[in-house]
Coordinates of C-alpha atoms in Angstrom, one line a residue:
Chain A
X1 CA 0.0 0.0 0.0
X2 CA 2.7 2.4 0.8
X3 CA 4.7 1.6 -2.0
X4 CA 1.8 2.4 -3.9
X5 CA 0.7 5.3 -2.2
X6 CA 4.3 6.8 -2.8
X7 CA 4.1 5.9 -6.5
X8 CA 0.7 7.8 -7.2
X9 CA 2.3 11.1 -5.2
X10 CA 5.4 11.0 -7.3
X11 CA 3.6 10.5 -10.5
X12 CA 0.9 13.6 -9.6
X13 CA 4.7 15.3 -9.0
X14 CA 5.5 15.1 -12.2
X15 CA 2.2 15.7 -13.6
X16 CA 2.1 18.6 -12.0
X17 CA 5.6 19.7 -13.2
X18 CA 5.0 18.8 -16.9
X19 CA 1.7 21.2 -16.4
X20 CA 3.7 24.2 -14.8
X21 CA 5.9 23.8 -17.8
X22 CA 3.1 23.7 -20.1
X23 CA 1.4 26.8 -19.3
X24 CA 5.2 28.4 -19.2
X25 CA 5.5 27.8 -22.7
X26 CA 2.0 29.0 -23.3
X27 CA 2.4 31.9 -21.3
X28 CA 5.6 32.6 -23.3
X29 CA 4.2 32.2 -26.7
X30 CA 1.5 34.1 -26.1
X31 CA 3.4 36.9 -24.8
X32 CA 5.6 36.5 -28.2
X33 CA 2.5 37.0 -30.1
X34 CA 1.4 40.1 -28.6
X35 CA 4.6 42.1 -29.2
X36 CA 4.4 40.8 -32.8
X37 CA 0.6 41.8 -33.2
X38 CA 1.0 45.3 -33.2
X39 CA 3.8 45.3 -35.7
X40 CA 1.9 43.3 -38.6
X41 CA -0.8 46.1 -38.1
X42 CA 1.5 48.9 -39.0
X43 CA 2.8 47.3 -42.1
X44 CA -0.5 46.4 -43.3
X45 CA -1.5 50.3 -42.5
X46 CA 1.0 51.3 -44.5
X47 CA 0.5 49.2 -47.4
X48 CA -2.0 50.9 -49.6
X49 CA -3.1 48.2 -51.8
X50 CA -4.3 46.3 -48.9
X51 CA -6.6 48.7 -47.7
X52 CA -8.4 48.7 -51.4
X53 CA -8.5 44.8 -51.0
X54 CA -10.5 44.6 -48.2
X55 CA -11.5 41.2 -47.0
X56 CA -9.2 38.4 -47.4
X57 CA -11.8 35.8 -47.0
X58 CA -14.7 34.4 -49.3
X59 CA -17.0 32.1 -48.4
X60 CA -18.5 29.7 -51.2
X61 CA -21.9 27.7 -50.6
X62 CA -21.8 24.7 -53.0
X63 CA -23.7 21.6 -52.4
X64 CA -22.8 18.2 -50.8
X65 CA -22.4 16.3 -54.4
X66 CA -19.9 18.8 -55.2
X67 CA -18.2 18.5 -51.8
X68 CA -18.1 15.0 -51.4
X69 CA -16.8 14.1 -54.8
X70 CA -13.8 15.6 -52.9
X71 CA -13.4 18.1 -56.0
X72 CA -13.6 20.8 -53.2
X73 CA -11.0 19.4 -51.2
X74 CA -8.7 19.4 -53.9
X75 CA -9.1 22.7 -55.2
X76 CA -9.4 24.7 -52.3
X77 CA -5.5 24.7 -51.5
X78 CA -4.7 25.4 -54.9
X79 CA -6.7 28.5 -55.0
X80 CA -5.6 29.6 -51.4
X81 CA -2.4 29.3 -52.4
X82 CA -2.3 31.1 -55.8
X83 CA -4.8 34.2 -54.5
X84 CA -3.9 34.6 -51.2
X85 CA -7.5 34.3 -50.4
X86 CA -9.1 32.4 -47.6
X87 CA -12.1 29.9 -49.0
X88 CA -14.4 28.6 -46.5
X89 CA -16.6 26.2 -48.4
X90 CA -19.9 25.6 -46.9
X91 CA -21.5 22.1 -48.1
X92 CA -25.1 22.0 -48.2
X93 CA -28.2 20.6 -49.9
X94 CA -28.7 23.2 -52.9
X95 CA -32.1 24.5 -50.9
X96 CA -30.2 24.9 -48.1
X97 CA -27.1 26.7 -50.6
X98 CA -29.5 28.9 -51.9
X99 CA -31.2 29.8 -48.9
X100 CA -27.6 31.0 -47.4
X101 CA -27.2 33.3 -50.8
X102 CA -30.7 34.6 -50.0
X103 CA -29.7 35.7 -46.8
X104 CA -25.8 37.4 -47.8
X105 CA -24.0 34.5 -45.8
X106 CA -22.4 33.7 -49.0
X107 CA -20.3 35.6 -51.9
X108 CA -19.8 32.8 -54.0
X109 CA -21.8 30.1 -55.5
X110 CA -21.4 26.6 -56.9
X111 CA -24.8 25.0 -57.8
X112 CA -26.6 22.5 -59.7
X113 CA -30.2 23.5 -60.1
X114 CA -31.1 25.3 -63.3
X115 CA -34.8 26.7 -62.8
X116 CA -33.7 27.4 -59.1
X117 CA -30.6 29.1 -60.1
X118 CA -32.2 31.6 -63.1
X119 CA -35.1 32.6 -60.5
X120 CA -32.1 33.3 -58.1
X121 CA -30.8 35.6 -60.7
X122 CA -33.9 37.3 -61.7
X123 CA -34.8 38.0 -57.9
X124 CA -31.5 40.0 -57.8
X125 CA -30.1 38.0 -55.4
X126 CA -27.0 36.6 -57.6
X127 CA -25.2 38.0 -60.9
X128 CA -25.1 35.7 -63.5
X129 CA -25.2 32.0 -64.1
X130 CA -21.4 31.2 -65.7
X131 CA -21.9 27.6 -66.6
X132 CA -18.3 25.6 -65.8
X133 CA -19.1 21.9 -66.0
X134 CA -21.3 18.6 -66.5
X135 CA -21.4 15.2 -65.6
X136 CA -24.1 13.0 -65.7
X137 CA -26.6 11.6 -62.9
X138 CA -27.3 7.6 -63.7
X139 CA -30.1 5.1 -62.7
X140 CA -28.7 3.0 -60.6
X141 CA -29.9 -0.2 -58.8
X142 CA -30.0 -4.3 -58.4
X143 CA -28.2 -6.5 -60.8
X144 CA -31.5 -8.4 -61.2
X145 CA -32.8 -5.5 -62.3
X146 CA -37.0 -6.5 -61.7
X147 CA -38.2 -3.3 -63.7
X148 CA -36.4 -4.9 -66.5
X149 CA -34.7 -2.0 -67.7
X150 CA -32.8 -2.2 -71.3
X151 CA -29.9 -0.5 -71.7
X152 CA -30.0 2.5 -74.3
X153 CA -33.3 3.7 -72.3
X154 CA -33.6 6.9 -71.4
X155 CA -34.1 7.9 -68.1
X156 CA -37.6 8.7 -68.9
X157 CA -38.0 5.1 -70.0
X158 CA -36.6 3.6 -66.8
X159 CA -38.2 5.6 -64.7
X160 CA -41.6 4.6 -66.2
X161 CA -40.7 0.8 -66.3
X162 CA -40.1 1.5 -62.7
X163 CA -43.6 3.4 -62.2
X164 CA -45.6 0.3 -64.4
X165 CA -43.6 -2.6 -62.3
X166 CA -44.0 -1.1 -58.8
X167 CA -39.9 -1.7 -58.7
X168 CA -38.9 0.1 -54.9
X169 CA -37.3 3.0 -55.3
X170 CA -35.8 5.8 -53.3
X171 CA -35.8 9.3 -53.6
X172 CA -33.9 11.7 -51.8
X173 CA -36.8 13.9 -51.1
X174 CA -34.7 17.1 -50.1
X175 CA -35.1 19.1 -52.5
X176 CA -31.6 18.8 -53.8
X177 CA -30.6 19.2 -57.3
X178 CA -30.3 15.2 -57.8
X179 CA -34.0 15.3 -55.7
X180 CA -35.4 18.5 -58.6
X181 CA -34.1 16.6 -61.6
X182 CA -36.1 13.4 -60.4
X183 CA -39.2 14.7 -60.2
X184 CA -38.4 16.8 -63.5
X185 CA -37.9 12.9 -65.0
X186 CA -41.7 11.7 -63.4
X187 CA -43.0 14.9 -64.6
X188 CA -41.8 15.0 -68.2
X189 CA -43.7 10.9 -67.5
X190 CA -46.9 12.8 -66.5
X191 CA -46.4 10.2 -63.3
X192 CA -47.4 11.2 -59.8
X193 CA -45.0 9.3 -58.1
X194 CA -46.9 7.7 -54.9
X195 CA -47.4 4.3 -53.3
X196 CA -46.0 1.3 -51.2
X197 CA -42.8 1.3 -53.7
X198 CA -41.6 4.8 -53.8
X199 CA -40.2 6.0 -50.8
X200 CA -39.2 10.0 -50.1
X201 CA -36.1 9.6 -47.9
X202 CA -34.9 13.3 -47.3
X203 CA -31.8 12.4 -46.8
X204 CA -28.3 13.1 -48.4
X205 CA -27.2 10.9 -51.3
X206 CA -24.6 8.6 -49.4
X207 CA -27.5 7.8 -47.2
X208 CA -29.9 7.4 -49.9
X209 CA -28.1 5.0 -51.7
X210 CA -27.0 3.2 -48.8
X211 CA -31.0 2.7 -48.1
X212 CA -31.3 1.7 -51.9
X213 CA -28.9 -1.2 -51.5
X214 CA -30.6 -2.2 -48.2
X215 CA -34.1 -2.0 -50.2
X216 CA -33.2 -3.9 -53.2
X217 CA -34.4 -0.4 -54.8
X218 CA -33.7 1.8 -57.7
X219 CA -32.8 5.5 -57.1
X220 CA -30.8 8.5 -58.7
X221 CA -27.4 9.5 -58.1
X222 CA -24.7 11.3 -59.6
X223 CA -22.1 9.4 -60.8
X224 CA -19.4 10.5 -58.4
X225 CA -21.3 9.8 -55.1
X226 CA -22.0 6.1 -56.7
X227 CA -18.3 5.5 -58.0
X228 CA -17.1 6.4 -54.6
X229 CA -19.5 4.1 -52.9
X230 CA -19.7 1.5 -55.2
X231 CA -17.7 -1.5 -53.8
X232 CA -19.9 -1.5 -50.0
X233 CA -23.3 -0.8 -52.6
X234 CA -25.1 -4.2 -54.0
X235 CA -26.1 -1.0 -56.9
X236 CA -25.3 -1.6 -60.7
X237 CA -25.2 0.9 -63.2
X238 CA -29.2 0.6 -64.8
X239 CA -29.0 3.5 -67.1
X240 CA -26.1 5.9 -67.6
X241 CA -25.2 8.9 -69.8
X242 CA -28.6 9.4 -71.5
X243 CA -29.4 12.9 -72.5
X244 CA -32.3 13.8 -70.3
X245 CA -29.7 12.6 -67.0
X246 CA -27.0 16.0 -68.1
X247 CA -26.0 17.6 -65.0
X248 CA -25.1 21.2 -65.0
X249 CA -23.1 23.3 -62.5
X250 CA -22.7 27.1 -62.5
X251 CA -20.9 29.4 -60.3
X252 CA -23.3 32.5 -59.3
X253 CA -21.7 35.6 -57.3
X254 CA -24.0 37.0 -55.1
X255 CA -25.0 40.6 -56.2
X256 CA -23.4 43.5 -53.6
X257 CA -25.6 45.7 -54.6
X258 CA -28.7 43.8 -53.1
X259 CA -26.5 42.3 -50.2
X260 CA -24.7 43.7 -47.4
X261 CA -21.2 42.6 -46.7
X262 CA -20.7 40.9 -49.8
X263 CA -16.9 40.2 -50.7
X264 CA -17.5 41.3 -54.6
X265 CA -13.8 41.4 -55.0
X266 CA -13.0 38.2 -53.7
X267 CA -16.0 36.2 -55.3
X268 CA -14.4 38.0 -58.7
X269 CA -11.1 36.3 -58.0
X270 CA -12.9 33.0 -57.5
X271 CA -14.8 32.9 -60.7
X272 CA -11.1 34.6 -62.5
X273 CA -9.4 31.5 -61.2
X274 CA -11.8 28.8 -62.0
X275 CA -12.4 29.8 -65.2
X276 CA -8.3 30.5 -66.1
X277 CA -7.9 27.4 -68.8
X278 CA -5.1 25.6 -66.0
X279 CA -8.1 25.4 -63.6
X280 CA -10.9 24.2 -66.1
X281 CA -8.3 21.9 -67.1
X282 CA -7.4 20.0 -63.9
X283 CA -11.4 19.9 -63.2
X284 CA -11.3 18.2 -66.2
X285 CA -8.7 15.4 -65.3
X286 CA -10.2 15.1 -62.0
X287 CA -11.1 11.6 -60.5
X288 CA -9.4 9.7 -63.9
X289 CA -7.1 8.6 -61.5
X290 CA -9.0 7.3 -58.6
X291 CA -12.5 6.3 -60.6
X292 CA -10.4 5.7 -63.4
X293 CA -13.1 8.1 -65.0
X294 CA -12.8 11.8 -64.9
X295 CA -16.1 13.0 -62.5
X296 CA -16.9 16.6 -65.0
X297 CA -16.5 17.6 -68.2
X298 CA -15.9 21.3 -68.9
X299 CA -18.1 23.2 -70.8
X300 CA -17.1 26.9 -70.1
X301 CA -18.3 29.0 -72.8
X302 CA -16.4 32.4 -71.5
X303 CA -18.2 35.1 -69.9
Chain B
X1 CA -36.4 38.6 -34.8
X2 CA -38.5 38.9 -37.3
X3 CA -37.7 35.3 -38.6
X4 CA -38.8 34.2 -35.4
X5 CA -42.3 35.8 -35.5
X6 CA -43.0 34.8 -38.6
X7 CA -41.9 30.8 -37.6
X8 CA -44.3 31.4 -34.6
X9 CA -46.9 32.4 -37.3
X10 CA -45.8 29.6 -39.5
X11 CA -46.7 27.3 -36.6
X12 CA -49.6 28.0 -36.0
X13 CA -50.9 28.0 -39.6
X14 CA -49.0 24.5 -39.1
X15 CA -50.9 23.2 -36.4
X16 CA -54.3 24.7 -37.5
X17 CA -54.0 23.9 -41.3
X18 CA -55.1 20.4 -40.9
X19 CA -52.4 18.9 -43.1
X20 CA -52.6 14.9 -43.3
X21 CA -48.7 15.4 -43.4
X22 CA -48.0 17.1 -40.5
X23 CA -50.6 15.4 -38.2
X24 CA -49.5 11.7 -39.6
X25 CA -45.4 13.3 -38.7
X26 CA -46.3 14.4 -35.3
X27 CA -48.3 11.4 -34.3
X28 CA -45.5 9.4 -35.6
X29 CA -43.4 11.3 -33.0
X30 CA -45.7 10.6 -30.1
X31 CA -46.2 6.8 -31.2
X32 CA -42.6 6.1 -31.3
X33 CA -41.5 7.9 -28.3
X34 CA -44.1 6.8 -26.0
X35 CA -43.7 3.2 -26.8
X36 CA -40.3 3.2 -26.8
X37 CA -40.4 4.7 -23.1
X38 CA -42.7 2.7 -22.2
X39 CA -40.8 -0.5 -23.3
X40 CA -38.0 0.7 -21.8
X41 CA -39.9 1.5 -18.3
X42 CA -41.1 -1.9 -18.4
X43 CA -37.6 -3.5 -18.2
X44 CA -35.9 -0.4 -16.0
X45 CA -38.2 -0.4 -12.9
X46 CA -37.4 -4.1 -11.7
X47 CA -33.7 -3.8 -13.0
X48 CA -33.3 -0.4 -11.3
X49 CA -35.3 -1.2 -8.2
X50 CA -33.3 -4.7 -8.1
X51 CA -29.9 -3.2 -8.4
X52 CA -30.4 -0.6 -6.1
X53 CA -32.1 -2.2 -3.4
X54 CA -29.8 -5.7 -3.4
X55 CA -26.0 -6.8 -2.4
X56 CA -24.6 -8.7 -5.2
X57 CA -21.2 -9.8 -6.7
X58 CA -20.2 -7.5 -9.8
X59 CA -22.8 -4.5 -8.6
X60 CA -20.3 -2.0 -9.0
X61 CA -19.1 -2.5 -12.3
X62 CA -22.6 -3.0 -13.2
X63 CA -23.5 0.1 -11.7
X64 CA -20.9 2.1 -14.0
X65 CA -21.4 0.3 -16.9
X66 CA -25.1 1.2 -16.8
X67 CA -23.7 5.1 -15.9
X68 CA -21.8 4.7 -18.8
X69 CA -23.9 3.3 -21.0
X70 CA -26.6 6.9 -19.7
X71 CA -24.1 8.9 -21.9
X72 CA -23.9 6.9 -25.2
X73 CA -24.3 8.5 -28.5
X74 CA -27.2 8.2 -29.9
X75 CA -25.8 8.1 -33.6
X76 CA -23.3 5.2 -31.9
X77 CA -27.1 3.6 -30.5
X78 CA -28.1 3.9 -33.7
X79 CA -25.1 2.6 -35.3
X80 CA -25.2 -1.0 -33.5
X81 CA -28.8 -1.0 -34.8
X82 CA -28.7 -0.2 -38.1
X83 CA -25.6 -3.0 -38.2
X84 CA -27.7 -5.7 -36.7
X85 CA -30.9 -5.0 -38.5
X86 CA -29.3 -4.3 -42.0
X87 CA -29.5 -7.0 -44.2
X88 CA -26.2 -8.1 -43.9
X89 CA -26.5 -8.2 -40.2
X90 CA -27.2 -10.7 -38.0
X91 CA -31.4 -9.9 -38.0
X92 CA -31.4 -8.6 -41.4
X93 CA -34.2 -11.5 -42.2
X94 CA -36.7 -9.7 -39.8
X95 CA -36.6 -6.9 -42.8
X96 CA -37.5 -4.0 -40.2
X97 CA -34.7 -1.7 -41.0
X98 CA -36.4 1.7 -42.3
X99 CA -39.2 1.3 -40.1
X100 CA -41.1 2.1 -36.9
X101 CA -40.2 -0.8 -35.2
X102 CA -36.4 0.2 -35.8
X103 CA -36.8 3.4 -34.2
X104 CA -38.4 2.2 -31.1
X105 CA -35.3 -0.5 -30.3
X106 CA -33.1 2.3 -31.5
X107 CA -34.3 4.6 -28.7
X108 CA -35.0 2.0 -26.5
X109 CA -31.3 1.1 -26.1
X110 CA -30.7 5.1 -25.9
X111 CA -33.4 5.7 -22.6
X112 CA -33.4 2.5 -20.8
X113 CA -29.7 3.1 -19.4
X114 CA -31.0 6.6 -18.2
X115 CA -33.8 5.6 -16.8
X116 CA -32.0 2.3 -15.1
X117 CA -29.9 4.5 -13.6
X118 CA -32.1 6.8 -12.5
X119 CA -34.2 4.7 -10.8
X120 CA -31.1 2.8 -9.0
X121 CA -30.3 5.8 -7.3
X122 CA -33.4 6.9 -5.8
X123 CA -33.9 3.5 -5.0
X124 CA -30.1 3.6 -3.0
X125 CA -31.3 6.9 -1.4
X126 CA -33.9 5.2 0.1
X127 CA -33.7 1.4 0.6
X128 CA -31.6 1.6 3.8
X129 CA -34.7 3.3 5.8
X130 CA -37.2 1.5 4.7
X131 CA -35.8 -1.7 5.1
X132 CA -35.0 -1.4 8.2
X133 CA -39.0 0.6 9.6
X134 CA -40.2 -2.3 7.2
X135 CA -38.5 -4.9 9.2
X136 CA -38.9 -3.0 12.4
X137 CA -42.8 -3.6 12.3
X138 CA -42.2 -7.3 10.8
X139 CA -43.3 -6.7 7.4
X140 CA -42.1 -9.5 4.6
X141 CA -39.9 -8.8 2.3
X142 CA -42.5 -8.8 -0.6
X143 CA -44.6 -5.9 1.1
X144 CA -40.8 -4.2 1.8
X145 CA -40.4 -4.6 -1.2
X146 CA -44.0 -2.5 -2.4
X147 CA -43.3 -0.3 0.1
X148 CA -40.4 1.0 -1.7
X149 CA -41.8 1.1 -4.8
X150 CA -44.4 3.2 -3.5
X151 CA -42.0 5.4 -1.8
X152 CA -39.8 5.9 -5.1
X153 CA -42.9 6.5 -7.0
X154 CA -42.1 10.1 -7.6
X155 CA -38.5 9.8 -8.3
X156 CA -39.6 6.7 -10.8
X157 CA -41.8 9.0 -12.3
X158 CA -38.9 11.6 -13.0
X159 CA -36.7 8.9 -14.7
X160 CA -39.5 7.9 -17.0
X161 CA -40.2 12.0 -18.0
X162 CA -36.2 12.3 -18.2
X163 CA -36.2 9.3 -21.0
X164 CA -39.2 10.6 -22.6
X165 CA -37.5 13.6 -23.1
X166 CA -34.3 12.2 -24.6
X167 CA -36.4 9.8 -26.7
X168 CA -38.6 12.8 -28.3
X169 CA -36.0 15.1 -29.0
X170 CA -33.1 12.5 -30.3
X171 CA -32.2 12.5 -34.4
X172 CA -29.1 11.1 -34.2
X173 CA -30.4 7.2 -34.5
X174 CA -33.8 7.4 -35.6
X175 CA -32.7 9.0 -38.6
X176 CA -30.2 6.6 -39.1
X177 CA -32.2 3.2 -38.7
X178 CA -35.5 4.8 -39.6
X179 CA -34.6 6.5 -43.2
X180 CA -36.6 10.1 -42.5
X181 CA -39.2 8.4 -44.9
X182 CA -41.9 10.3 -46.1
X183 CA -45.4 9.0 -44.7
X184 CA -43.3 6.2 -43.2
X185 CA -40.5 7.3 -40.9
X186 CA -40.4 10.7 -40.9
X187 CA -40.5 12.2 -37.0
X188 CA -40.6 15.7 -35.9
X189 CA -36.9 16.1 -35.2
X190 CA -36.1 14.2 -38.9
X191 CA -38.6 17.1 -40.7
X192 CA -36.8 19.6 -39.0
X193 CA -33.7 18.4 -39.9
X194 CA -35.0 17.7 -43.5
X195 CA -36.6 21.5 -44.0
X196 CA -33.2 23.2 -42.8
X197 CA -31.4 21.4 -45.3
X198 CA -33.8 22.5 -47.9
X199 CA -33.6 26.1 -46.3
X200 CA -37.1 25.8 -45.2
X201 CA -36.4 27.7 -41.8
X202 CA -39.4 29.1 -40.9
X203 CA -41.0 25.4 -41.5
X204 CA -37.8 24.2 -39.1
X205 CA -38.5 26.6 -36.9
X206 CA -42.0 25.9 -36.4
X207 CA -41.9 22.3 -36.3
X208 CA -39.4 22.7 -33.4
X209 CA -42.1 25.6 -31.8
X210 CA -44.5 22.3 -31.7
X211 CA -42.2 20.1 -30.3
X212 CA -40.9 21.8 -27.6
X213 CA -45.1 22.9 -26.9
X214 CA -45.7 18.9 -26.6
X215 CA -42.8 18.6 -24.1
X216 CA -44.3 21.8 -22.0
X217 CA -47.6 19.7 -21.7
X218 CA -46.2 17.0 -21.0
X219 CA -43.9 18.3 -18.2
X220 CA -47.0 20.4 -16.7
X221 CA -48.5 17.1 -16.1
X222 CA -45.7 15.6 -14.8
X223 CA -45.6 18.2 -12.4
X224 CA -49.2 18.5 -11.9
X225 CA -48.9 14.6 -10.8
X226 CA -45.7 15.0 -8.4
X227 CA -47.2 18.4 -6.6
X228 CA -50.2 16.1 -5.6
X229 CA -48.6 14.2 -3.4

């Protein structure tokens, strides 16, 4: 026991020791800090150029597809690095994306959502649409495939093959872009879709397809979400690059003249770089090597 | 501020509109959270009132694990569910994933530690005095044993409330193991979840205006029940 006891009290000893250390060091490097504070203020002060430039820091809403391809991962650093600029990308459902535009949370914006995206414009909330790139959403679902959908159908075909057999099949019910150009698909069908067999999920696509392979369902998906899912999916492939399944994205500032505190200068940079041909190009390449599939295809047009 | 008045508007036109929708989401709430408390009051008053009231080898460890086991995750709850119920899992052949039925074992596991635990302690607090009055005017051990439950009734009643509460207001696991299905699965906390994705806020808001009016009624009783005493 008193071996032990002697053990804990040297051990707190030295726990105590390492923490006076600790807080030392902290002490010290905040002290360092201080005296250099004041000093970076003066130089930026006396830098003119800087006080034009304003705000260092843009904040982009884009939506969870985007995100979670990873394409935002990647070229976030690249951009930081060549502008100088801070890029705080906020992932969200497009709804969700616009709704932060709406409200001047956000200078810059990259979306998927055509009809949403032009009445975002007209309301004067954004400048305009600058289309950058496409890829294409597919019908995926079992191998057995019990709507028996052929390949070469559209995905106004499938989705009424699914309609006529009943087949499950899950939606993502968020009002997303993936969720809009589904229902554009039933619509364009004249099909209400209702019933035991089509289930609204509102939830993100990782989980939706998750529930699809669970279900034995069909469902819609953009091809990067699927490709990076596919090996823990029991999904296939039903129908892929037909032309009613294109998927655009566009980059929208938002308009400074409608909202307050809007980085105009900064959300210029961001659409300056992204559309510079180096840029366009790497979006381009992007995913070949991990998919073995580039993800987008570029269809910038120039401003 | 004014987001927030017109949400309260919004909830109202909610609650009076008469939507099959938002009636069939908010009973859906109620249904699953009351049975899943109840479930797991069933199985926590004679564990709790066991453990606390009785000697036995491995009580402390049991004690903590249950303590531990007050704080778990409800995302990790729903986790071990969704793996067990999926159809890879070990009951995927039951083919209740995405249902009801998920979401009430889902929260079950989540409230019957806190209520468990509860319980044990009031019952601690207590069990020493009445044991010994109870044996002091040669009562049995079965009518000790009434005895205590009626003198823990309040406390027991607490512990329930306290689950209830956690079961109502969790999203973590029931959105996992239940899908957030339209018509199907979808729970008040899910919607509101669901309608700030879409950037629905005042809809968010209000949903969460109704929830936390359910809980105030629900807690009045409660009270109402306790101050009776």
């Amino acid at each position: 026991m008193f071996i032990k006891k002697s053990w804990i009290s040297k051990l707190s000893i030295l726990l105590l020791i390492s923490l006076l250390i600790f807080s030392f060091t902290a002490c010290s490097n905040k002290a360092n800090e201080t005296t250099e504070e004041p000093k970076q203020v003066t130089e930026e002060n006396n830098t003119p150029e800087d006080n034009t430039a304003g705000d260092k820091e843009i904040t982009l809403a884009t939506t969870t597809s985007v995100n979670d391809s990873g394409l935002m991962d990647y070229l976030t650093p690249m951009f930081e690095k060549e502008t100088g600029y801070t890029l705080d990308v906020v992932s969200q459902g497009t709804g969700q994306a616009l709704q932060t535009g709406r409200d001047g949370n956000a200078d810059v914006l990259l979306i998927h959502a055509k009809a949403d995206e032009e009445k975002f414009v007209e309301e004067g909330y954004g400048l305009e649409r600058v289309e950058i790139m496409y890829n294409y959403f597919v019908i995926v679902g079992p191998s057995d495939n019990p709507a028996k959908i052929a390949e070469g159908d559209t995905a106004a075909d499938g989705f009424k093959k699914i309609a006529d057999t009943k087949s499950t099949f899950v939606s993502r019910g968020d009002e997303s872009g993936t969720h809009k150009k589904e229902l554009k698909i039933w619509e364009a069908n004249s099909i209400k879709p209702e019933g035991d067999w089509y289930m609204s999920a509102g939830k993100g696509m990782g989980d939706v397809l998750q529930m699809a392979s669970e279900e034995g369902a069909y469902t819609i998906t953009d091809k990067a979400t699927y490709l990076s899912m596919k090996d823990k999916l029991e999904l296939d492939i039903i129908v892929g690059e037909s032309d009613d399944l294109m998927n655009q994205y566009t980059v929208i500032q938002a308009n400074p003249d409608k909202l307050e505190g809007i980085n105009k200068e900064g959300a210029d940079a961001y659409l300056k770089w992204i559309t510079s041909d180096e840029v366009l190009a790497k979006i381009g390449e992007f995913g070949k090597e991990e998919y073995g599939d580039a993800l987008f295809s570029i269809n910038y047009q120039g401003k | 501020m004014n987001q927030i008045l017109t949400s309260l508007i919004e909830a109202l036109k909610l609650i009076t509109s008469l939507d099959r929708e938002v009636y069939m989401i908010i009973l859906l709430s109620l249904i699953v959270s009351i049975s899943s408390t109840t479930i797991a009051a069933l199985g926590a008053i004679p564990t709790g009132i066991f453990i606390g009231s009785r000697e036995f080898k491995g009580k402390k460890i049991l004690v903590r694990l249950i303590n531990t086991f007050m704080g778990i995750p409800p995302v990790v709850a729903g986790l071990v569910v969704y793996m067990i119920l999926s159809r890879k899992g070990p009951l995927g052949f039951l083919d209740i994933l995405f249902t009801p039925v998920a979401m009430i074992i889902a929260q079950v596991l989540i409230i019957f530690p806190i209520v468990t635990g509860l319980i044990i302690s009031a019952v601690k607090s207590k069990v020493k005095i009445i044991w010994e009055t109870g044996k002091g005017i040669g009562l049995g051990d079965g009518k000790i044993l009434r005895l205590l439950f009626h003198e823990c009734r309040y406390p027991i009643i607490s512990a329930i409330i306290a689950g209830y509460g956690r079961a109502i207001s969790e999203v973590g696991a029931i959105t996992l193991v239940g899908g957030n299905i339209q018509f199907r699965t979808r729970v008040m906390t899910t919607a509101i979840v669901l309608e700030t994705g879409k950037g629905n806020f005042d809809i968010a808001l209000a949903l969460g205006i109704i929830l936390l009016s359910i809980s105030f009624v629900i807690n009045y009783f409660a009270h109402h029940i306790q101050e009776k005493r």
